[in-house]
PDB file of C-alpha atoms and ligand atoms in Angstrom:
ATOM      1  CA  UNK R   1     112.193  71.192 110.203  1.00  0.00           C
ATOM      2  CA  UNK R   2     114.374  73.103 111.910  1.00  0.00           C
ATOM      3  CA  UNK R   3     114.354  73.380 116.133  1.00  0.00           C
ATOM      4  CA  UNK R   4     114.636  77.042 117.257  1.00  0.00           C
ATOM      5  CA  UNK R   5     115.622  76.675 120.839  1.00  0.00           C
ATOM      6  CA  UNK R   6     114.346  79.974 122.789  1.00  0.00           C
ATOM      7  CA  UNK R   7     116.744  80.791 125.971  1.00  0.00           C
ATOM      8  CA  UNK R   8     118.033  83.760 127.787  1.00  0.00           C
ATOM      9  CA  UNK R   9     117.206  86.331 125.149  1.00  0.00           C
ATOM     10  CA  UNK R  10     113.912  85.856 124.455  1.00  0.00           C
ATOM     11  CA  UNK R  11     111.022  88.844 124.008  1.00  0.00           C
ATOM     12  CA  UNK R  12     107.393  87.696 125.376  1.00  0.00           C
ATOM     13  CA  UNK R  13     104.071  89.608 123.915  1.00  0.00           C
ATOM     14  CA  UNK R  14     101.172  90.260 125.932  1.00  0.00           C
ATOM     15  CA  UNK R  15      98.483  91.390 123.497  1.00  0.00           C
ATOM     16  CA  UNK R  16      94.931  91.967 124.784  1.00  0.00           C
ATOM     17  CA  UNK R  17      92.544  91.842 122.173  1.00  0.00           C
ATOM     18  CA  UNK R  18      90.493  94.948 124.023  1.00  0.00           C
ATOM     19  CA  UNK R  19      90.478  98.266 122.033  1.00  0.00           C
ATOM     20  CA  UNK R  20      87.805  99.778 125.134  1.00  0.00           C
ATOM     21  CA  UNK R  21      91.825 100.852 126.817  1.00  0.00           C
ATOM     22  CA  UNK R  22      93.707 101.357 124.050  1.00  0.00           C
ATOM     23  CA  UNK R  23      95.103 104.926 125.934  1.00  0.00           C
ATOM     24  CA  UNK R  24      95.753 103.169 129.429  1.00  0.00           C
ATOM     25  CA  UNK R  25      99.948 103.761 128.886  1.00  0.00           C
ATOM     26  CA  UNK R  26      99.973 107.695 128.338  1.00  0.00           C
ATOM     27  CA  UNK R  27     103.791 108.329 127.584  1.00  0.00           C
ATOM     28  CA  UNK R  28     104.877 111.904 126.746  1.00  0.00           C
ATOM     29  CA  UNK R  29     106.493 110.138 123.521  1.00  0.00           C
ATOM     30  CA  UNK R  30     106.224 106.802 121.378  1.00  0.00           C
ATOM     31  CA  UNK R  31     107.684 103.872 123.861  1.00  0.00           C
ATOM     32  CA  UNK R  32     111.111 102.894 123.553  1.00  0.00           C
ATOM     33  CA  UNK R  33     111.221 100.827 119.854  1.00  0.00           C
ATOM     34  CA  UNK R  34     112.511  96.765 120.019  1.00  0.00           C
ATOM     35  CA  UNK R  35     113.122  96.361 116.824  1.00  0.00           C
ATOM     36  CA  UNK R  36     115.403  97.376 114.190  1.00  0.00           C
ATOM     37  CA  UNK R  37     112.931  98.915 111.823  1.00  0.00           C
ATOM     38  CA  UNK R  38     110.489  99.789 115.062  1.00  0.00           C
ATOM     39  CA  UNK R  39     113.852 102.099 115.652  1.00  0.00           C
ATOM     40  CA  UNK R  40     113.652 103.377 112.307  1.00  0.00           C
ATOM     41  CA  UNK R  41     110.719 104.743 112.162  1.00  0.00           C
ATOM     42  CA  UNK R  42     111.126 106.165 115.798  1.00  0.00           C
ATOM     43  CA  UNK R  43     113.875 108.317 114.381  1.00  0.00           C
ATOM     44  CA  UNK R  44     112.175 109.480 111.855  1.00  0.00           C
ATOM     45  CA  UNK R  45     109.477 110.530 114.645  1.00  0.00           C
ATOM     46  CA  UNK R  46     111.979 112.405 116.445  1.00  0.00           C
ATOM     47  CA  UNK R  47     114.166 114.216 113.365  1.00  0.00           C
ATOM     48  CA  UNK R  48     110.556 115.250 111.776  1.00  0.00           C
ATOM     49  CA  UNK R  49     109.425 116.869 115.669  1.00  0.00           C
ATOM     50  CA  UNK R  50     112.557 118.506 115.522  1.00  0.00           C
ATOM     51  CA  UNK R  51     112.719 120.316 112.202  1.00  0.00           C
ATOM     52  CA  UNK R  52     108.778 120.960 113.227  1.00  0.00           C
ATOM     53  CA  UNK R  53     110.089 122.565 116.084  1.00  0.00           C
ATOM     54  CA  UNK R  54     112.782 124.402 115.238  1.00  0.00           C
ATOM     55  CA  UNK R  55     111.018 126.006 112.471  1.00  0.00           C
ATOM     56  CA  UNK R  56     107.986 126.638 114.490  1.00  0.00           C
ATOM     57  CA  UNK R  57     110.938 128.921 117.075  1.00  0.00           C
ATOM     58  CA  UNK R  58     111.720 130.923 113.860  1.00  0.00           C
ATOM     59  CA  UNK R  59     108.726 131.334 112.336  1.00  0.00           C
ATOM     60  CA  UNK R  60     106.915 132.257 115.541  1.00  0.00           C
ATOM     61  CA  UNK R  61     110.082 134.785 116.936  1.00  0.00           C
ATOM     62  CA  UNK R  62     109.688 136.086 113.854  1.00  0.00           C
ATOM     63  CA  UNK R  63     105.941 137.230 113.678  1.00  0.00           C
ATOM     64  CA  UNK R  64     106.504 138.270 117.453  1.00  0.00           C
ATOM     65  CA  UNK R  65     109.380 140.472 116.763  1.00  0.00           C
ATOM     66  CA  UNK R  66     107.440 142.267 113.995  1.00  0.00           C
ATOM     67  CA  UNK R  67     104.244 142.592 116.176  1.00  0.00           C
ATOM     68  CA  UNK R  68     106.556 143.866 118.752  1.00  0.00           C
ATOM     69  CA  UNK R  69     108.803 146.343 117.018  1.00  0.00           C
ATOM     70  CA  UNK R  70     106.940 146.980 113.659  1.00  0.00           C
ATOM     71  CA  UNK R  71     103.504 147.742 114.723  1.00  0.00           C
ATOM     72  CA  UNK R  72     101.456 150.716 113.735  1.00  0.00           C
ATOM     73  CA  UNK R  73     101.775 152.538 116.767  1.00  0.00           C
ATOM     74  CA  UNK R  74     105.405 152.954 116.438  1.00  0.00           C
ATOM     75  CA  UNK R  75     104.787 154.514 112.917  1.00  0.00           C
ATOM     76  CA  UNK R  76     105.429 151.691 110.797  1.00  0.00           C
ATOM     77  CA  UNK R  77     103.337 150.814 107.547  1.00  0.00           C
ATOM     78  CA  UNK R  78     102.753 148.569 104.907  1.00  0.00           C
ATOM     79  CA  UNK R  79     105.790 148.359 103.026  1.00  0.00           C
ATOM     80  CA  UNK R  80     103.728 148.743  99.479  1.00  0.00           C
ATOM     81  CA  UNK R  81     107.571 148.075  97.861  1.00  0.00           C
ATOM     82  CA  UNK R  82     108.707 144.638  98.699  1.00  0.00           C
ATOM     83  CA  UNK R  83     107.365 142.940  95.703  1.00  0.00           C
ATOM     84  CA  UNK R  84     109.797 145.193  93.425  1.00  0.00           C
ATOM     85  CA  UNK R  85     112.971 144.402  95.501  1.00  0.00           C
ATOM     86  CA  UNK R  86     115.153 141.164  94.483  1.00  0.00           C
ATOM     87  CA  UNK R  87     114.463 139.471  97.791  1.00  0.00           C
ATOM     88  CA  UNK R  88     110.457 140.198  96.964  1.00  0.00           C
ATOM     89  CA  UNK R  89     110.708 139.015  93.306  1.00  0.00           C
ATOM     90  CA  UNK R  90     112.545 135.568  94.447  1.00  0.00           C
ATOM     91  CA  UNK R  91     111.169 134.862  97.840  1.00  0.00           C
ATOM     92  CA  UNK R  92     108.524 133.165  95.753  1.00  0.00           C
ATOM     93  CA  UNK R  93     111.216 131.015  94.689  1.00  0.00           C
ATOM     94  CA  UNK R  94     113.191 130.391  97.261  1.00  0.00           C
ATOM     95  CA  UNK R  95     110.853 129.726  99.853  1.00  0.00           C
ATOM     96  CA  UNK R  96     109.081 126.765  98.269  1.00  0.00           C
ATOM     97  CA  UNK R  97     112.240 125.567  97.810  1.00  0.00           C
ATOM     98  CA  UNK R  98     113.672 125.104 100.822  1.00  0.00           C
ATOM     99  CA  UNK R  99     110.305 124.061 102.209  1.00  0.00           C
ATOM    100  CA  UNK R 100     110.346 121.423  99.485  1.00  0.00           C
ATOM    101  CA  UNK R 101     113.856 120.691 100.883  1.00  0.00           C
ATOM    102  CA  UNK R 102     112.371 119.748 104.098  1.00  0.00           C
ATOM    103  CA  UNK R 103     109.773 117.740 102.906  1.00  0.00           C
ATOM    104  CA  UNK R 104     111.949 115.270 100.506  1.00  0.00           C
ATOM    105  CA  UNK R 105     114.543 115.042 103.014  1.00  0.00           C
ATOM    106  CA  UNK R 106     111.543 113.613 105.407  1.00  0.00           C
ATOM    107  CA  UNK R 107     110.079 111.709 102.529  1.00  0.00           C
ATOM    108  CA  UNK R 108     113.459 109.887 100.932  1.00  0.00           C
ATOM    109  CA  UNK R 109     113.655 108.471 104.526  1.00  0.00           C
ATOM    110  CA  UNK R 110     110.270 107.907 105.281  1.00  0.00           C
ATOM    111  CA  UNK R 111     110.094 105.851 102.224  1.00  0.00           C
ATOM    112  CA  UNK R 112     113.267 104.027 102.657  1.00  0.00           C
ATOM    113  CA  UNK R 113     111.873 102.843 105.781  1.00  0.00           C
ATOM    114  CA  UNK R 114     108.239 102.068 104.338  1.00  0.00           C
ATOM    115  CA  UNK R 115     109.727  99.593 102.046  1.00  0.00           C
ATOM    116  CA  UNK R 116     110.894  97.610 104.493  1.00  0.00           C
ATOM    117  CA  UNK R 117     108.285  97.701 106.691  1.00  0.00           C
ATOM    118  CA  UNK R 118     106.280  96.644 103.513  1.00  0.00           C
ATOM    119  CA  UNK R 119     108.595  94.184 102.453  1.00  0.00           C
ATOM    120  CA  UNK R 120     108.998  91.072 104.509  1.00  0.00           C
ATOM    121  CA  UNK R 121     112.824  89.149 104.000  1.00  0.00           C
ATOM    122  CA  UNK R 122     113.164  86.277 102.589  1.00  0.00           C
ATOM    123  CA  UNK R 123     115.383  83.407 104.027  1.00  0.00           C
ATOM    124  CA  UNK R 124     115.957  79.812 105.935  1.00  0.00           C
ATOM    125  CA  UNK R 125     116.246  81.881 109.035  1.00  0.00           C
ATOM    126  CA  UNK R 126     112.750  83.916 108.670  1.00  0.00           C
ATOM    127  CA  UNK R 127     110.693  82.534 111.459  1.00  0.00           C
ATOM    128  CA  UNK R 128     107.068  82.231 110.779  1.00  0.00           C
ATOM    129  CA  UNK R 129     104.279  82.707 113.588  1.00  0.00           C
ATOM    130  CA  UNK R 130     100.584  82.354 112.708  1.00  0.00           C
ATOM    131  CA  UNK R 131      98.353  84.979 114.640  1.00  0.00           C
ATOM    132  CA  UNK R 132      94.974  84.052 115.128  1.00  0.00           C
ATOM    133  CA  UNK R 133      92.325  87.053 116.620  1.00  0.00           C
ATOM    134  CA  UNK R 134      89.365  85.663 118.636  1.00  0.00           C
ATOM    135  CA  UNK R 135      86.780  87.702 120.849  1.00  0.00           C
ATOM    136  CA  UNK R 136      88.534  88.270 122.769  1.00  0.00           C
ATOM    137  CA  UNK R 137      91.858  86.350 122.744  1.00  0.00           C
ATOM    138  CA  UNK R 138      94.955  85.554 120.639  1.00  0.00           C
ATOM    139  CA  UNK R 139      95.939  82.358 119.254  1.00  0.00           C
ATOM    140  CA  UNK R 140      99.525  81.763 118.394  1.00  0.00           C
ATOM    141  CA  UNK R 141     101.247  79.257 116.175  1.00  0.00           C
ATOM    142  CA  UNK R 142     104.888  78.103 116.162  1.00  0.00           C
ATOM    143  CA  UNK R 143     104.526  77.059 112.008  1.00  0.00           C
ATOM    144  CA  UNK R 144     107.941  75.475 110.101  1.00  0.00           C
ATOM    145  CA  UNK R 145     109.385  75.780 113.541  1.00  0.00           C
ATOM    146  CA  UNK R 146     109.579  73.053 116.950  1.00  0.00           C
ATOM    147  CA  UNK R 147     109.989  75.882 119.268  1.00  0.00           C
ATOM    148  CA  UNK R 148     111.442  75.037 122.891  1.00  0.00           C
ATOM    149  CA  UNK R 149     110.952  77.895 125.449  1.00  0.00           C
ATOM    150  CA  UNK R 150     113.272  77.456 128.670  1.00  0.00           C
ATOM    151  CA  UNK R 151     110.963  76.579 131.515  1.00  0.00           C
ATOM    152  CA  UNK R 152     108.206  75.718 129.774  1.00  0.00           C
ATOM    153  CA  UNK R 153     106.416  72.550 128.434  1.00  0.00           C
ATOM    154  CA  UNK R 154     107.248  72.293 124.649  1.00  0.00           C
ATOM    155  CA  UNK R 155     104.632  73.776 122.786  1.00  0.00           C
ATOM    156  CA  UNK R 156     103.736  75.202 119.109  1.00  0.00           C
ATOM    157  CA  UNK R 157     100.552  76.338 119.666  1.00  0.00           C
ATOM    158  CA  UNK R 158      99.387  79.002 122.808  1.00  0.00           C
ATOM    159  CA  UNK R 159      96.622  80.724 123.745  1.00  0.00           C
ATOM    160  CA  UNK R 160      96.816  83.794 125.050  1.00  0.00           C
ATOM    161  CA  UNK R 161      94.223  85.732 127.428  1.00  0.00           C
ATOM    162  CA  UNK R 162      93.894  88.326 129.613  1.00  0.00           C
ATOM    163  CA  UNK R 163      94.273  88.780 133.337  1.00  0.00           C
ATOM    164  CA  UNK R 164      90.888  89.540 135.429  1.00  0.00           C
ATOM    165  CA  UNK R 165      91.573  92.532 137.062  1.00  0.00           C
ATOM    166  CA  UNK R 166      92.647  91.232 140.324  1.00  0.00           C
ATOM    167  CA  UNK R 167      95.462  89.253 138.660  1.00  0.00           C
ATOM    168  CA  UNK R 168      96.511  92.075 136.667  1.00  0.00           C
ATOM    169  CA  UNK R 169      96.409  94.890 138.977  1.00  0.00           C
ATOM    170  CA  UNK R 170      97.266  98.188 136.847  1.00  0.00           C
ATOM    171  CA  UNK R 171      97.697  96.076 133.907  1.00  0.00           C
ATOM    172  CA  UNK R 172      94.839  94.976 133.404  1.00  0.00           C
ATOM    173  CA  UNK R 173      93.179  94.751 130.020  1.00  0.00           C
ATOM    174  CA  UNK R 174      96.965  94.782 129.386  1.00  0.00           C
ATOM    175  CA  UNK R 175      97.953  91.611 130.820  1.00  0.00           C
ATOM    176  CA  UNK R 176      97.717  87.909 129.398  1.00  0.00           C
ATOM    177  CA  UNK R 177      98.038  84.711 130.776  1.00  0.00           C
ATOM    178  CA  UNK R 178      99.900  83.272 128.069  1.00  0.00           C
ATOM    179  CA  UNK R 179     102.597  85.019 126.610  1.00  0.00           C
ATOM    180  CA  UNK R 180     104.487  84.850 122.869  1.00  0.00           C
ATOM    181  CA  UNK R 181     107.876  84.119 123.721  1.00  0.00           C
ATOM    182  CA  UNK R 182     110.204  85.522 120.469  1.00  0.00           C
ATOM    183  CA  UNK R 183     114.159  84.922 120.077  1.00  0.00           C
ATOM    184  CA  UNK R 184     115.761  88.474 119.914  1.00  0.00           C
ATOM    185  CA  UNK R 185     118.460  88.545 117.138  1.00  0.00           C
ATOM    186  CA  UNK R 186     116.156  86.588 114.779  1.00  0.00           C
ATOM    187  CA  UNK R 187     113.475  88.184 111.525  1.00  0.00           C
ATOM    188  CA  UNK R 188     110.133  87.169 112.232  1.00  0.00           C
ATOM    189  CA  UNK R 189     107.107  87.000 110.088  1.00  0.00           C
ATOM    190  CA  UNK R 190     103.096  87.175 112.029  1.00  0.00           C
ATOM    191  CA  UNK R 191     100.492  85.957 109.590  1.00  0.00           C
ATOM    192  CA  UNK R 192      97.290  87.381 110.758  1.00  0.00           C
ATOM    193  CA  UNK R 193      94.182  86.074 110.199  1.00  0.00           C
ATOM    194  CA  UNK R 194      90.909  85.605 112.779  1.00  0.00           C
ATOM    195  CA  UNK R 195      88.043  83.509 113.267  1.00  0.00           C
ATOM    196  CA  UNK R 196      85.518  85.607 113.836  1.00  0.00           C
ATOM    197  CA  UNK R 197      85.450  89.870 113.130  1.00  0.00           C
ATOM    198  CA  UNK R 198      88.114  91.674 112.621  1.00  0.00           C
ATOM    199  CA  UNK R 199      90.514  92.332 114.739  1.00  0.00           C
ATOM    200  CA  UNK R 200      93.958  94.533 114.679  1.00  0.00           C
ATOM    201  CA  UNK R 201      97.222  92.842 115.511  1.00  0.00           C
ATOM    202  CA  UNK R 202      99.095  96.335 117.496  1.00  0.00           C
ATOM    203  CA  UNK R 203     102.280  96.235 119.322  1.00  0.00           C
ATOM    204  CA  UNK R 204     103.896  99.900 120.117  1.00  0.00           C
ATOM    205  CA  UNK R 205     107.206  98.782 120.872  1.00  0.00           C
ATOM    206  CA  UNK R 206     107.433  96.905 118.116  1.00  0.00           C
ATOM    207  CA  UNK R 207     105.486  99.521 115.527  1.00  0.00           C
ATOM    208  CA  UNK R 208     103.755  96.692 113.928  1.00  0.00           C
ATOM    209  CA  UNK R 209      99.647  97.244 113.409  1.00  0.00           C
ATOM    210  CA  UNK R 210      97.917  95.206 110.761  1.00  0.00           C
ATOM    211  CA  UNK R 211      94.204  93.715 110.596  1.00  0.00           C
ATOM    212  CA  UNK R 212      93.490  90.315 111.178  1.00  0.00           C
ATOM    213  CA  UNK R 213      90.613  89.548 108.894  1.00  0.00           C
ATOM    214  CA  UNK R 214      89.108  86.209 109.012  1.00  0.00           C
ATOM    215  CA  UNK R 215      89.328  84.265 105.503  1.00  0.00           C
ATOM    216  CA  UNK R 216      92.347  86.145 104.829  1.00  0.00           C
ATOM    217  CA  UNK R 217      96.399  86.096 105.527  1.00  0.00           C
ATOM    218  CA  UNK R 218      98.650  89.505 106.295  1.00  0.00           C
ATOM    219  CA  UNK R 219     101.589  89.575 107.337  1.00  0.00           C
ATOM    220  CA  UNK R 220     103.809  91.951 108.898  1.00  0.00           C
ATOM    221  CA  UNK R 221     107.675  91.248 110.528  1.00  0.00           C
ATOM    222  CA  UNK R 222     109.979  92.486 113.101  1.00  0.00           C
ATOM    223  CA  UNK R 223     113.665  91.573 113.963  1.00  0.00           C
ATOM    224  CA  UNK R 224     113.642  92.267 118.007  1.00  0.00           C
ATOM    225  CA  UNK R 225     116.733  94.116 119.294  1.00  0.00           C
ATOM    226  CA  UNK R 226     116.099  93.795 123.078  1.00  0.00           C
ATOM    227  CA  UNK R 227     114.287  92.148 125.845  1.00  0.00           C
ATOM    228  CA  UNK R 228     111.555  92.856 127.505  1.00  0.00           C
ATOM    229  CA  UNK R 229     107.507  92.340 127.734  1.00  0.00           C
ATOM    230  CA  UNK R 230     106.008  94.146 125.196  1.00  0.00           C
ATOM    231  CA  UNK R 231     102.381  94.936 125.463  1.00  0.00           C
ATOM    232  CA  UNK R 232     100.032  95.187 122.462  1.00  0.00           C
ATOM    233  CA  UNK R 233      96.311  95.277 122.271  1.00  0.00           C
ATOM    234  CA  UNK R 234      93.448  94.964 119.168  1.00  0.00           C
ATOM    235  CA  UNK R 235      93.598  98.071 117.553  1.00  0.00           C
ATOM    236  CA  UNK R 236      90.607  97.313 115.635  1.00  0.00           C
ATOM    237  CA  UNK R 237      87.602 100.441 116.027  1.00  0.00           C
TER     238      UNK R 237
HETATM  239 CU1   CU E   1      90.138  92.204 118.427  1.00  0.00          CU
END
């Protein structure tokens, strides 16, 4: 059995298992990612907004230029030609092709990154925590591992709930008693199951969602890059 010893860089989760606030943190983006393949798929976020946005510029100056300076009123009409010039015979061509362009070079690293996200490592080092929904809590289980977190009793097993709103303040229905204190640096696997409905296991930073449905076992992983608290809440309806 091997003794993970949890010190200075450690990651806590506060999940809520409350989907009634599920928009109480409106960012103007995705939250800052904590995890390598959390960062992944945050760049792929931000290069797909940008070639959105840069083609919606051209496309958009475009149209707005010919409404401008091509309209009728300034004597222009239909060109009834186009379709006999080179650029009309081949625009069918070319267009779809670059378009295509865009979309593979999206999709090759889209699906670079769903693999992994799919594909949990294997290895000694992989770190297994069982995640257990309840109405309306989380259960969490140290398994394989004797985990020691730094100022607190020696534990495996914690249950986590959340904050009446007094305690919480503007995190409430955000805030948990009991946290999930995770090494940074190390792969993790969450096995999800519940014991009663169905529940959703969702942590932004950490761009891990996956049901917790009771009589079965998913999993999902992270490898955490930074500290911090890191809220999460049931995604489930
Ligand atoms: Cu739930």
């Amino acid at each position: 059995m091997n003794v993970k010893r949890i010190g200075a860089t450690t990651a806590s989760l506060s999940l809520t298992c409350w989907a009634g606030h599920a928009a109480a943190e409106l960012g103007f983006n995705f939250p800052e990612p904590a995890a390598g393949v959390a960062q992944e798929i945050y760049d792929i976020h931000m290069m797909t907004t940008t070639i959105a946005a840069v083609l919606l510029v051209i496309i958009f100056g475009f149209v707005i230029y010919s409404l401008v300076y091509h309209r009728k009123s300034r004597g222009y009409a239909a060109d009834q030609h186009f379709h006999e010039s080179w650029f009309g015979r081949w625009s069918w061509v070319i267009v779809p092709v670059l378009v295509l362009g865009v979309d593979l070079t999206i999709a090759n690293s889209a699906h670079k990154t769903l693999v992994k996200v799919w594909e949990v490592p294997k290895g000694e080092d992989l770190m297994d925590v069982k995640v257990v929904g309840h109405q309306w809590w989380w259960e969490y289980e140290y398994l394989d591992h004797q985990v020691e977190v730094e100022g607190q009793p020696k534990h495996v097993r914690i249950e986590s709930r959340y904050l009446p709103e007094d305690k919480a303040g503007t995190d409430y229905l955000r805030a948990v008693d009991n946290h999930l204190v995770l090494p940074v640096g190390t792969k993790i696997r969450f096995l999800h199951t519940s014991a009663d409905v169905n529940h959703a296991f969702w942590v932004p930073e950490l761009a891990v969602k996956k049901d917790a449905i009771p009589g079965y076992v998913t999993e999902t992983w992270v490898d955490l890059n930074r500290e911090g608290t890191f809220r999460g809440q049931c995604a489930e309806l």
